[in-house]
Coordinates of C-alpha atoms in Angstrom, one line a residue:
X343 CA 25.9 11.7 2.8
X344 CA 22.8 13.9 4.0
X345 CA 19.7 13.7 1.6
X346 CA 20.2 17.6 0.4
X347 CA 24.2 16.7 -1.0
X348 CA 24.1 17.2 -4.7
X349 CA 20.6 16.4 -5.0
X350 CA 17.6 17.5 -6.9
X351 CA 14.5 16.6 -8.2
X352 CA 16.4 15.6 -11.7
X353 CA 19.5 14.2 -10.2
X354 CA 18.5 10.9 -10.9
X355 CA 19.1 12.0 -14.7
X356 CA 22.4 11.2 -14.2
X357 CA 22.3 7.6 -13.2
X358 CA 20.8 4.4 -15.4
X359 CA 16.9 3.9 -15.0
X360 CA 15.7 0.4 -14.5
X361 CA 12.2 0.1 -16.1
X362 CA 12.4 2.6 -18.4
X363 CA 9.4 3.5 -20.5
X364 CA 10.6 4.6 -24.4
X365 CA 8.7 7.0 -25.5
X366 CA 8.4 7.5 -30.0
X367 CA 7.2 11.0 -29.7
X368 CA 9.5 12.7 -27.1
X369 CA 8.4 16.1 -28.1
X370 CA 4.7 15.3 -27.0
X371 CA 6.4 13.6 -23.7
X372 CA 7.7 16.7 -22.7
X373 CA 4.8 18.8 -23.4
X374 CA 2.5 16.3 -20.9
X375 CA 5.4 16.9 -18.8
X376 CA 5.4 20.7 -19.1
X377 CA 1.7 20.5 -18.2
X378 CA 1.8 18.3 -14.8
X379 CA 4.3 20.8 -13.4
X380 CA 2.0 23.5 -13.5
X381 CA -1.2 21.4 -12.7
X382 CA -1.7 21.2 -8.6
X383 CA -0.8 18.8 -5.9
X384 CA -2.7 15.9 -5.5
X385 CA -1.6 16.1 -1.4
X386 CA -0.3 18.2 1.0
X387 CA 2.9 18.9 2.7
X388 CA 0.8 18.8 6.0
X389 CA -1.2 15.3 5.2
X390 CA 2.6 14.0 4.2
X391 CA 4.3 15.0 7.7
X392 CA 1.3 13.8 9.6
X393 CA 1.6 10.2 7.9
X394 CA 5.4 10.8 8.6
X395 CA 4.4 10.9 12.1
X396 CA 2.2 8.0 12.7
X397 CA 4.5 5.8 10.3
X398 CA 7.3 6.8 13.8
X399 CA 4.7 5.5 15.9
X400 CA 4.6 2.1 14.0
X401 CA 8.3 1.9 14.3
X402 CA 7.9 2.5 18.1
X403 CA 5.0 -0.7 17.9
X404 CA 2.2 2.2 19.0
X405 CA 0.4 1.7 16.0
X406 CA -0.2 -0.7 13.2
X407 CA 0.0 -0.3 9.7
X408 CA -2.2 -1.3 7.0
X409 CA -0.9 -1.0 3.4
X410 CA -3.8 -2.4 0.6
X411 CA -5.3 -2.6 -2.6
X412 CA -5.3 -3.0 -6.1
X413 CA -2.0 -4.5 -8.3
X414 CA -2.3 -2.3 -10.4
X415 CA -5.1 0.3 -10.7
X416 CA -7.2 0.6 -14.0
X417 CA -9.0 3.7 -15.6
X418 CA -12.2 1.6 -16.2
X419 CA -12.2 0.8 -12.6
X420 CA -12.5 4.4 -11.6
X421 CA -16.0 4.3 -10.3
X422 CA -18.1 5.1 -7.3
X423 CA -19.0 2.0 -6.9
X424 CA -15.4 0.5 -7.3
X425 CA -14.2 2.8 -4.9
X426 CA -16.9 2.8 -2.1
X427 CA -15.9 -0.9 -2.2
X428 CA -12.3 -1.0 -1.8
X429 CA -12.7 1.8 0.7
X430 CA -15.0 0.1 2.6
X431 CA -13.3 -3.5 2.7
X432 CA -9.7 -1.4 3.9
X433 CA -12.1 0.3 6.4
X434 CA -13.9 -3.3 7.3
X435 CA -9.8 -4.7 7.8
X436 CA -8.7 -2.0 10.1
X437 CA -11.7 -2.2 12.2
X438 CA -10.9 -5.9 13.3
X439 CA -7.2 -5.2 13.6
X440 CA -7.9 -2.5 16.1
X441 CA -10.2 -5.0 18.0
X442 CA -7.4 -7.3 18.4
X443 CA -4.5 -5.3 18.8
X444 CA -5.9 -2.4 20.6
X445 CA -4.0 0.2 18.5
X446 CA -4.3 2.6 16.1
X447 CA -4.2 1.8 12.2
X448 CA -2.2 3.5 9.3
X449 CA -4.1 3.0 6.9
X450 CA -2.3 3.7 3.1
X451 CA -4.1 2.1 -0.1
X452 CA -2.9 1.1 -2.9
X453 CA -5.0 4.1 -4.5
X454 CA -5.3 7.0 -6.8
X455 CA -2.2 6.3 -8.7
X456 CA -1.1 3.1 -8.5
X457 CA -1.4 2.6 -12.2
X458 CA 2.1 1.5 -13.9
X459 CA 3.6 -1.9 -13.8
X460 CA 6.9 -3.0 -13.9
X461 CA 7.8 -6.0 -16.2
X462 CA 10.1 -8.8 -16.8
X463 CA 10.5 -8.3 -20.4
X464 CA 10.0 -5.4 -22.8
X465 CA 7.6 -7.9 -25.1
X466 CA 5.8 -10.8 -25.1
X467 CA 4.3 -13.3 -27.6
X468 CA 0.3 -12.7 -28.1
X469 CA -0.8 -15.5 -30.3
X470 CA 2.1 -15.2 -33.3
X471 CA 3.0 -11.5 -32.5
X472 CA 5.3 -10.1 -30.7
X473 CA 4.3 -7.0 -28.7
X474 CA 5.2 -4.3 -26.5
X475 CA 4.4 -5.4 -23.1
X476 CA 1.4 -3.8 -21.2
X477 CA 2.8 -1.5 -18.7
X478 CA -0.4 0.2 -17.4
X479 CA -3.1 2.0 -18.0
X480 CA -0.7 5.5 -17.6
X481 CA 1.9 4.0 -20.0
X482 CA -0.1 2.2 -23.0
X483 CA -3.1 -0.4 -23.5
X484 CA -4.6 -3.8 -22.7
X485 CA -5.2 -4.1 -26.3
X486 CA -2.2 -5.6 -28.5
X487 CA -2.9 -3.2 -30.6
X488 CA -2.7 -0.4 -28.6
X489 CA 0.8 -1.1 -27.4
X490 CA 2.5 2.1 -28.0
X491 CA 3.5 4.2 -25.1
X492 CA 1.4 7.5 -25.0
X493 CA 1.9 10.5 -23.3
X494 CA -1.5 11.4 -22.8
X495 CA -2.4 8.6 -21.1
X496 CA 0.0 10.6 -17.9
X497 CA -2.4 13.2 -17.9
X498 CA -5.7 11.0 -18.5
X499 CA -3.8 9.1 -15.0
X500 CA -3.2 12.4 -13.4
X501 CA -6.9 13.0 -13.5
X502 CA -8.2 9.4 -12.6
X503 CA -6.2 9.7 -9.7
X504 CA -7.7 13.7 -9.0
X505 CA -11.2 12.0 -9.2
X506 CA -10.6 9.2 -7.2
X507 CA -8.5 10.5 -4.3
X508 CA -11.3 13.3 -4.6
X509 CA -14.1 11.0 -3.9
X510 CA -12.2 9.4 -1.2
X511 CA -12.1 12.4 0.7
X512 CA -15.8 13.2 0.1
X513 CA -16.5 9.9 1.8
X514 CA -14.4 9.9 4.6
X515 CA -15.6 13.7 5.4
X516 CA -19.3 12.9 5.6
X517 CA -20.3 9.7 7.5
X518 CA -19.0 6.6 5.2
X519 CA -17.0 5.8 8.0
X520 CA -19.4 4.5 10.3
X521 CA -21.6 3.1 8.0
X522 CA -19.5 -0.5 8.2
X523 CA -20.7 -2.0 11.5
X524 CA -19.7 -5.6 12.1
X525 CA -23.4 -6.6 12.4
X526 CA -23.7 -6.2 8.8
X527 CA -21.1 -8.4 7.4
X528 CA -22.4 -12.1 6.1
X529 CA -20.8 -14.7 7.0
X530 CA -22.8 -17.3 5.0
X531 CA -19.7 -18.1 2.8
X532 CA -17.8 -19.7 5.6
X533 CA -18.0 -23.3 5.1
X534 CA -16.2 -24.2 8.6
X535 CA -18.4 -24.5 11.7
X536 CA -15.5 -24.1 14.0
X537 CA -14.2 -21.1 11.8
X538 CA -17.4 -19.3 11.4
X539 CA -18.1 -19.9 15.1
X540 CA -14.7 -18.2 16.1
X541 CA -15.8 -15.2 13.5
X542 CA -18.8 -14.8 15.4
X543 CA -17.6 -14.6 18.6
X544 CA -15.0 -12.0 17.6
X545 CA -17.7 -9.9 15.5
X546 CA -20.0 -10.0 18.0
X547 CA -17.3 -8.7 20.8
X548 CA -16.9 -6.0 18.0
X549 CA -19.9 -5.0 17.7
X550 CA -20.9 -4.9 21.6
X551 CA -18.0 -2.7 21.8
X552 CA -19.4 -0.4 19.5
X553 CA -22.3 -0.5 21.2
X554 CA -21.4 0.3 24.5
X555 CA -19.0 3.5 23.3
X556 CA -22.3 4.8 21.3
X557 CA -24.3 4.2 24.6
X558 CA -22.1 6.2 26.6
X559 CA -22.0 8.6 24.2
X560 CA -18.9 8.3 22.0
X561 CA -20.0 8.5 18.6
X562 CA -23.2 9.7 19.7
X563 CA -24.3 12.8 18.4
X564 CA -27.8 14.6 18.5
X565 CA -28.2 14.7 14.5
X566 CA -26.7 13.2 11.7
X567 CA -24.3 14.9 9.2
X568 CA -26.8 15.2 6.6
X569 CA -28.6 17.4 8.7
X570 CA -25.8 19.1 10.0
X571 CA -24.4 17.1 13.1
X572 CA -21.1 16.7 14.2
X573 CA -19.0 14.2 12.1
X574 CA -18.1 12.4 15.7
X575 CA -15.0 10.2 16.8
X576 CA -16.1 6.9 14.7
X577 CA -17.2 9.2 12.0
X578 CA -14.0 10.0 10.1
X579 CA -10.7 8.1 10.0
X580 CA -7.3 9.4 8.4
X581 CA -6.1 7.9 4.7
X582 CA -3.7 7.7 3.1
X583 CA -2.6 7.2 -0.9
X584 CA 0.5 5.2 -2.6
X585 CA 1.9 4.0 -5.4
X586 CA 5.4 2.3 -6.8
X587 CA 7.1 5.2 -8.0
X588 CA 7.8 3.7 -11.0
X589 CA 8.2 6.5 -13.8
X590 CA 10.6 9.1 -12.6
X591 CA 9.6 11.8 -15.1
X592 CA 6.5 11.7 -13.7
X593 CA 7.9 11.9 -10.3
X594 CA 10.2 14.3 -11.0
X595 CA 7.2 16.8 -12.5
X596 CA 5.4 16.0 -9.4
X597 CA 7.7 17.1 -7.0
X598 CA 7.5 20.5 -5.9
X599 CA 9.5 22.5 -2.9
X600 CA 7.6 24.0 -0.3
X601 CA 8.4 25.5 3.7
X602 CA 7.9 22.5 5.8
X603 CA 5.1 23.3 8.0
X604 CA 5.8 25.0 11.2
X605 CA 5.7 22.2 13.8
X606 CA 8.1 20.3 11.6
X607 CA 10.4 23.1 10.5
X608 CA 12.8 22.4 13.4
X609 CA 13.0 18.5 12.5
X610 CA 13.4 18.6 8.7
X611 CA 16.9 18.8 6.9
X612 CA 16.6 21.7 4.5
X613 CA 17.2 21.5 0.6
X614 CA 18.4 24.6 -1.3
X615 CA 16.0 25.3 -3.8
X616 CA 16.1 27.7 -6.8
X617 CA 14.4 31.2 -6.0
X618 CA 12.0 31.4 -8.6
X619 CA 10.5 27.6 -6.9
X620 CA 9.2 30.0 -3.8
X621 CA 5.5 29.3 -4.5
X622 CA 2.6 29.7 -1.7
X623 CA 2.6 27.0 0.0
X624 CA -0.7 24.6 0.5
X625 CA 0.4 23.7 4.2
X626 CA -0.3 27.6 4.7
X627 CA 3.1 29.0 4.9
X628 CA 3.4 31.7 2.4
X629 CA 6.7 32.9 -0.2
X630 CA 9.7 34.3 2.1
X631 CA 8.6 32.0 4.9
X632 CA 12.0 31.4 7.1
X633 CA 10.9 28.0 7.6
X634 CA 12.9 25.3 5.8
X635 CA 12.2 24.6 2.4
X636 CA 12.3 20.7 1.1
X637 CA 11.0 18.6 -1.7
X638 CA 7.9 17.0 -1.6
X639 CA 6.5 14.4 -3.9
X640 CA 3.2 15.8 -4.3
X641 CA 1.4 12.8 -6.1
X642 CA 1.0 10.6 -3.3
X643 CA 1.6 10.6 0.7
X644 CA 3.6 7.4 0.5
X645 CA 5.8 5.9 -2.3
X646 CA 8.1 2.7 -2.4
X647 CA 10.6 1.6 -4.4
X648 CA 10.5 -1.7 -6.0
X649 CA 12.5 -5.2 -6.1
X650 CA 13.3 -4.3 -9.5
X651 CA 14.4 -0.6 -9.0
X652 CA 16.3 -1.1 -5.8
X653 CA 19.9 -0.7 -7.8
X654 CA 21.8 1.3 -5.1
X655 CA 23.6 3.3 -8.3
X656 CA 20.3 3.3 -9.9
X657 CA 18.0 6.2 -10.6
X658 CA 15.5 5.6 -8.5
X659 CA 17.4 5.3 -5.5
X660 CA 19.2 8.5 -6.8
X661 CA 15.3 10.0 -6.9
X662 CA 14.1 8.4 -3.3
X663 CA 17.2 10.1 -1.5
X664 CA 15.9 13.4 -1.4
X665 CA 12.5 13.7 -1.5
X666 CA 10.5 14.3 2.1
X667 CA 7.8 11.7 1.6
X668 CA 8.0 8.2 3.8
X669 CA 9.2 6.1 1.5
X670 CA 9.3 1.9 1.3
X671 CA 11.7 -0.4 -0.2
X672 CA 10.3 -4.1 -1.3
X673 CA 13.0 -6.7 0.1
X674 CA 13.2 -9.8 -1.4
X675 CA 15.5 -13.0 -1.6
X676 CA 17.9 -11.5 -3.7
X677 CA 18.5 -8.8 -1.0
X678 CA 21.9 -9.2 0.4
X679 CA 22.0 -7.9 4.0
X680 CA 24.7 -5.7 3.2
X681 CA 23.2 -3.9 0.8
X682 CA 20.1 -3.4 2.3
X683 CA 22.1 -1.2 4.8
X684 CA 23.7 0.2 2.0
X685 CA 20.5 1.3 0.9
X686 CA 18.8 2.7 3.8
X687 CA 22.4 4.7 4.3
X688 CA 21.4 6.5 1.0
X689 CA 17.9 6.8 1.3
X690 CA 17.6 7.7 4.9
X691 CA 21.4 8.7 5.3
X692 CA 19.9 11.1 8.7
X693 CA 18.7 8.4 10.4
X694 CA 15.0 9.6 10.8
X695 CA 11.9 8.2 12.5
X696 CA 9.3 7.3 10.3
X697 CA 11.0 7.8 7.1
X698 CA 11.9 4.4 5.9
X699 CA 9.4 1.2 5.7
X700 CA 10.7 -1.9 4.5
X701 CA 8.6 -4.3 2.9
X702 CA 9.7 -8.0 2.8
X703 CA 8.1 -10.2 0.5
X704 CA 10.0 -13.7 0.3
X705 CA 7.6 -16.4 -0.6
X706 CA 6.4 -18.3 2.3
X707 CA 8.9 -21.0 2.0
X708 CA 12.1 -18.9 2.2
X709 CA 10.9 -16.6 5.2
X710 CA 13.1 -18.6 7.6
X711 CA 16.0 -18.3 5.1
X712 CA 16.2 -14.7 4.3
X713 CA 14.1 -12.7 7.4
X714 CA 16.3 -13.1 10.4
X715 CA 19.9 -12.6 8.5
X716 CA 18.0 -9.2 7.3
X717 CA 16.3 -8.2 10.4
X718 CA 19.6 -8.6 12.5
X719 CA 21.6 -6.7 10.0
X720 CA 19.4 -3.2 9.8
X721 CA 19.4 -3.7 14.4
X722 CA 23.6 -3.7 14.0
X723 CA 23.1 -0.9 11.4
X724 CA 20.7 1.1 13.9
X725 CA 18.9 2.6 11.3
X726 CA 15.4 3.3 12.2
X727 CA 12.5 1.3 9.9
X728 CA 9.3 0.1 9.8
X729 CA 8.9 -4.0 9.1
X730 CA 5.7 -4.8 7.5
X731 CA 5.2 -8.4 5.1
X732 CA 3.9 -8.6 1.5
X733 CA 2.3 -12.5 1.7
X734 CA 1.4 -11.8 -2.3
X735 CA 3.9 -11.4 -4.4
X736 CA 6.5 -14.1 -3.1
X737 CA 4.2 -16.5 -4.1
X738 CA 2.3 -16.3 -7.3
X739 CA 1.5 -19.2 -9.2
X740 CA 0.0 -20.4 -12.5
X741 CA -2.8 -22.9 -12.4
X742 CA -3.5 -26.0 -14.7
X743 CA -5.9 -23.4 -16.8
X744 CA -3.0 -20.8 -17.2
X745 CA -4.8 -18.0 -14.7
X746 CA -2.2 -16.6 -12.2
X747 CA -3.3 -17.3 -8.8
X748 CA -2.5 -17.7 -5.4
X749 CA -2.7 -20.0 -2.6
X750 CA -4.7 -18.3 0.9
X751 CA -2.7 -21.2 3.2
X752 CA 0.7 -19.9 1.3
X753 CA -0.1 -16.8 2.1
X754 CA -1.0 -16.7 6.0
X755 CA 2.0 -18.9 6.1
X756 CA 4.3 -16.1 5.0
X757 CA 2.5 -13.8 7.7
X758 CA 2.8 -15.9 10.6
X759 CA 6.3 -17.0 9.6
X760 CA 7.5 -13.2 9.5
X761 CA 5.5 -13.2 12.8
X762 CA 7.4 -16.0 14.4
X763 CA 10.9 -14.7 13.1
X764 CA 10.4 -11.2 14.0
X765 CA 9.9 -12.3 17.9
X766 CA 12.7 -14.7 17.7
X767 CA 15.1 -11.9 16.9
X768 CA 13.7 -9.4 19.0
X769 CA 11.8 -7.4 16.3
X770 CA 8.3 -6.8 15.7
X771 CA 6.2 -6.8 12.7
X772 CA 4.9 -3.5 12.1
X773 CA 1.8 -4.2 9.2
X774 CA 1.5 -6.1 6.3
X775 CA 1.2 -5.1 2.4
X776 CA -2.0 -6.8 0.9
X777 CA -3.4 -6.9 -2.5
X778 CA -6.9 -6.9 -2.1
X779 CA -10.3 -5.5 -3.5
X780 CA -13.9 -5.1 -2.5
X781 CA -14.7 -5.0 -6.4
X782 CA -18.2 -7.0 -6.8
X783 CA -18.8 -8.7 -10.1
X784 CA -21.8 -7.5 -12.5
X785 CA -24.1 -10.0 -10.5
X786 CA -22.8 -8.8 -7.3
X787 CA -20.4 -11.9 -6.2
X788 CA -17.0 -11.2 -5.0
X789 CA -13.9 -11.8 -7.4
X790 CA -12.3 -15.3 -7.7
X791 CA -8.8 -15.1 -8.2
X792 CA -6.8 -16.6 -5.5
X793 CA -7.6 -19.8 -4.0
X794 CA -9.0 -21.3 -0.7
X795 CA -9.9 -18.8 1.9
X796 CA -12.5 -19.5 4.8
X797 CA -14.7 -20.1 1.1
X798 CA -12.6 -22.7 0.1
X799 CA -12.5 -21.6 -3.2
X800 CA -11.5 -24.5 -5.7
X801 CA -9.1 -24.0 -8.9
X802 CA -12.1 -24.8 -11.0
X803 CA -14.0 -21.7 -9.7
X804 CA -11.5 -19.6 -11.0
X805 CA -12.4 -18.8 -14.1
X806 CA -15.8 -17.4 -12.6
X807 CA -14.9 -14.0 -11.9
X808 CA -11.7 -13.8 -12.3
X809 CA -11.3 -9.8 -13.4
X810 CA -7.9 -9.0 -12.6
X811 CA -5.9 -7.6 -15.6
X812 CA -2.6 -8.2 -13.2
X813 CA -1.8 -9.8 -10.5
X814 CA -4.5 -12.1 -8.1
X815 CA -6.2 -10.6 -5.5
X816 CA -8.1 -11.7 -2.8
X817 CA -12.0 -10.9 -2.5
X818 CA -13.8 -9.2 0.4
X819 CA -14.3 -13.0 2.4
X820 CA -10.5 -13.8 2.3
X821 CA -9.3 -10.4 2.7
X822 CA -11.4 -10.4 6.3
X823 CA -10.2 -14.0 6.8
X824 CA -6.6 -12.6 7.1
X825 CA -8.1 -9.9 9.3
X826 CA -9.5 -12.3 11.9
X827 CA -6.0 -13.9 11.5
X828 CA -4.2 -11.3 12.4
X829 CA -6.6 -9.5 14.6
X830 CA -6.1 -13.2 16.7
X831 CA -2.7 -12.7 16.8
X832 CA -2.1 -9.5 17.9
X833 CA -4.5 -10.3 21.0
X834 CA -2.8 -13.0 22.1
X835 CA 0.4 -11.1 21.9
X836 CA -0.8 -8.2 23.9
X837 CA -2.4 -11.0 26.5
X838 CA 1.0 -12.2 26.9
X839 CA -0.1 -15.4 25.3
X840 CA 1.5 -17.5 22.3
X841 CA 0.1 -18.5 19.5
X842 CA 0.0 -22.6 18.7
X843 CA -0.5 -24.3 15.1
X844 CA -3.4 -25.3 16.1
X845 CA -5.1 -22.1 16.9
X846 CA -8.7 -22.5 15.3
X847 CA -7.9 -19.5 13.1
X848 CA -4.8 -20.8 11.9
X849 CA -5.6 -24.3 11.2
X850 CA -9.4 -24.0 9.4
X851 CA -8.1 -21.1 7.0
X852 CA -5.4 -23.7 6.0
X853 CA -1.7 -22.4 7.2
X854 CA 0.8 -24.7 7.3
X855 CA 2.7 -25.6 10.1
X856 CA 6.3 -24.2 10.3
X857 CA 9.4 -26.8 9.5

């Protein structure tokens, strides 16, 4: 079944919705929903091929990918200084993993949209109430009181996510990029010798690398941006934005048919799309164009489709079919191998390059189970994906003083684990999914949320900035930690070497040593 058979931007009415949002006033619903088909793109048919593209050269192991950020975005987070942070840390990441692995990085955040949440139950018990559950800052509030759903808060979403992706571009466009040089990131929180000796050495090769490209006159320009220079090869970096596509009205409204642009028009598979839909185009190809017209999701470069949404006669799977964007799937234990090829037969039922990520998120103790059984099924299959590992959200846990948290050793385990089991079955981990932030606290200290790290954060300490409204995330110090993990690895495997237990790395940041 091709992706344009019987499919359009509303097919998915047709089929049961998992996660469904109930709406009181559904005459207000469809007014916000009148309004965010008319209001513009938040991205580009051109930005969306060109991730499209570099998400092929993952799958072909030229490139590694980076996917990273927040649970679940908030509206009160939607500042400068918020954003210069988690930019900056996603920035910070890549730059190590490109020291190790000597490739590019796909860099996607978990950005400018990421705002529902998907729950286990409908309600839960605040004190002696019952409630609606929170579902986001786009759906209804943190407040108990302020539990029921909202159609403005779609459009309050729509424009948070204008502003931020906006700023985000201002940054990237003038200089922000090379303002995070190795040389200025502290180490003083490492409480290891041997681990803040083995940062050292890496960050000083980093920063002598840098060095010696300036000195010979890469990066090197005659006068700064400000006053007019050159932006410069170290200067500006591609990004990319995602969320769960969660709330298929939204979607739906969001998705708009345009000519694919010229250099793809010969590679995409065309949809037939309703005359009066023949808008200008923002990838420059104007109305009556000959080029192909398809459906993009104009919200977000990249959207993926959740453990809980996966149902293959389920709406979103209906939804995912047809629209241009790469897409990923979460895969969990409750995956059955056969239906995982099910499901990438109706979501990527051409076979293309780049289309399809999967993102396998287990819990570190069932890695060696599930991985292998999956990995060799989708080879047989010979559909073409992306493997990256989400470490986070196989292994949440709740400590003695009720916070959620997580564990840093659990979660390098899972990462070296999908590393191990990848090369034993002749795969190759492609990136990995990370919740992470670069938030500071009011008196400028990282978050403390998830536990142990090269700062050996302590279960007590939890409770001293913990500010996460959703799931744990780990600060600036960890979220580099797993860098320099990874960074390690992917240098020894392009040295030829392998990697031992009782690699420095691996050993003083706590992972556990396979069974």
């Amino acid at each position: 079944m091709s992706a344009a058979d019987n499919w359009t931007p509303s097919s998915w009415r047709s089929k049961p919705a998992a996660q469904d949002v109930v709406y009181p006033d559904r005459a207000k619903l469809d007014k916000v929903l009148t309004k965010l088909r008319t209001l513009p793109p938040l991205v580009t048919p051109s930005e969306i091929e060109r991730l499209r593209h570099q998400l092929a050269q993952v799958q072909r192991n030229e490139a590694f990918l980076l996917h990273a950020g927040d649970c679940a975005e908030s509206f009160d987070a939607c500042t400068h200084e918020n954003i210069s942070n988690k930019i900056g840390l996603i920035l910070s990441f890549s730059l190590i993993l490109i020291w190790g692995a000597r490739l590019p990085i796909v860099r996607i955040g978990r950005i400018a949209g990421q705002y529902a949440k998907p729950r286990s139950s409908a309600t839960e018990i605040i004190g002696d109430r019952e409630v609606l559950s929170f579902r986001g800052d786009n759906v209804n509030g943190l407040d108990p009181n302020d539990r029921t759903p909202d159609p403005e808060r779609l459009l309050s979403a729509y424009f948070h996510s204008t502003t931020t992706l906006n700023y985000i571009r201002a940054l990237l466009t003038s200089g922000f990029a090379s303002l995070h040089h190795p040389r200025d990131w502290s180490l003083s929180h490492v409480r290891s010798p041997a681990l803040r000796a083995e940062f050292e050495r890496v960050t000083e090769g980093l920063s002598d690398a840098l060095d010696f490209t300036r000195t010979i006159g890469v990066g090197r320009q005659t006068a700064s941006y400000e006053e007019g220079g050159p932006r410069g090869a170290l200067g500006e970096v591609d990004f990319y934005t995602s969320h769960e596509g969660l709330m298929l009205e939204v979607e739906e409204a969001m998705t708009r048919a345009f000519p694919v642009p010229s250099s793809f028009a010969s590679l995409a598979t065309p949809l037939v799309t309703p005359a009066h839909s023949r808008a200008a185009s923002p990838s420059g190809t104007g109305a009556g164009a000959k080029a192909p017209r398809v459906h993009y999701n104009t919200s977000a470069h990249f959207i993926w489709i959740g453990d809980r949404t996966r149902q293959l006669d389920g709406a979103h799977v209906e939804y995912f079919r047809g629209i241009r964007n790469p897409i990923g799937v979460k895969v969990g234990p409750s995956m059955k191998s056969e239906e995982l090829v099910r499901l990438l037969d109706v979501v990527n039922a051409d076979r293309e390059d780049g289309k399809v990520t999967l993102i396998t998120r287990y819990g570190a103790g069932k890695v060696e189970q599930f991985l292998g059984d999956h990995i060799d099924a989708v080879k047989k299959s010979g559909h073409p994906v992306t493997w990256i590992c989400d470490p986070m959200h196989g292994n949440t846990l709740t400590s003695s003083s009720g916070l959620k948290t997580r564990n840093f050793g659990t979660i390098i385990s899972e990462i070296t684990s999908c590393l191990r089991v990848h090369a034993e079955h002749g795969s190759r981990l492609g990136g990995v999914s990370l919740e992470f932030t670069g938030e500071l606290s009011d008196d400028g200290f990282s978050v403390t949320e998830c536990l142990g790290g090269s700062m050996e954060l302590s279960e007590e300490q939890l409770g001293l900035r913990y500010q996460s409204f959703c799931d744990p995330r780990l600060n600036f110090e960890q979220s580099l930690d797993v860098a320099f993990l990874v960074s390690n690895h992917l240098k020894q495997e392009r040295l030829g070497r392998q990697r031992s237990d009782t690699d420095v790395l691996y050993a003083e940041l706590g992972g556990r040593k396979a069974a």
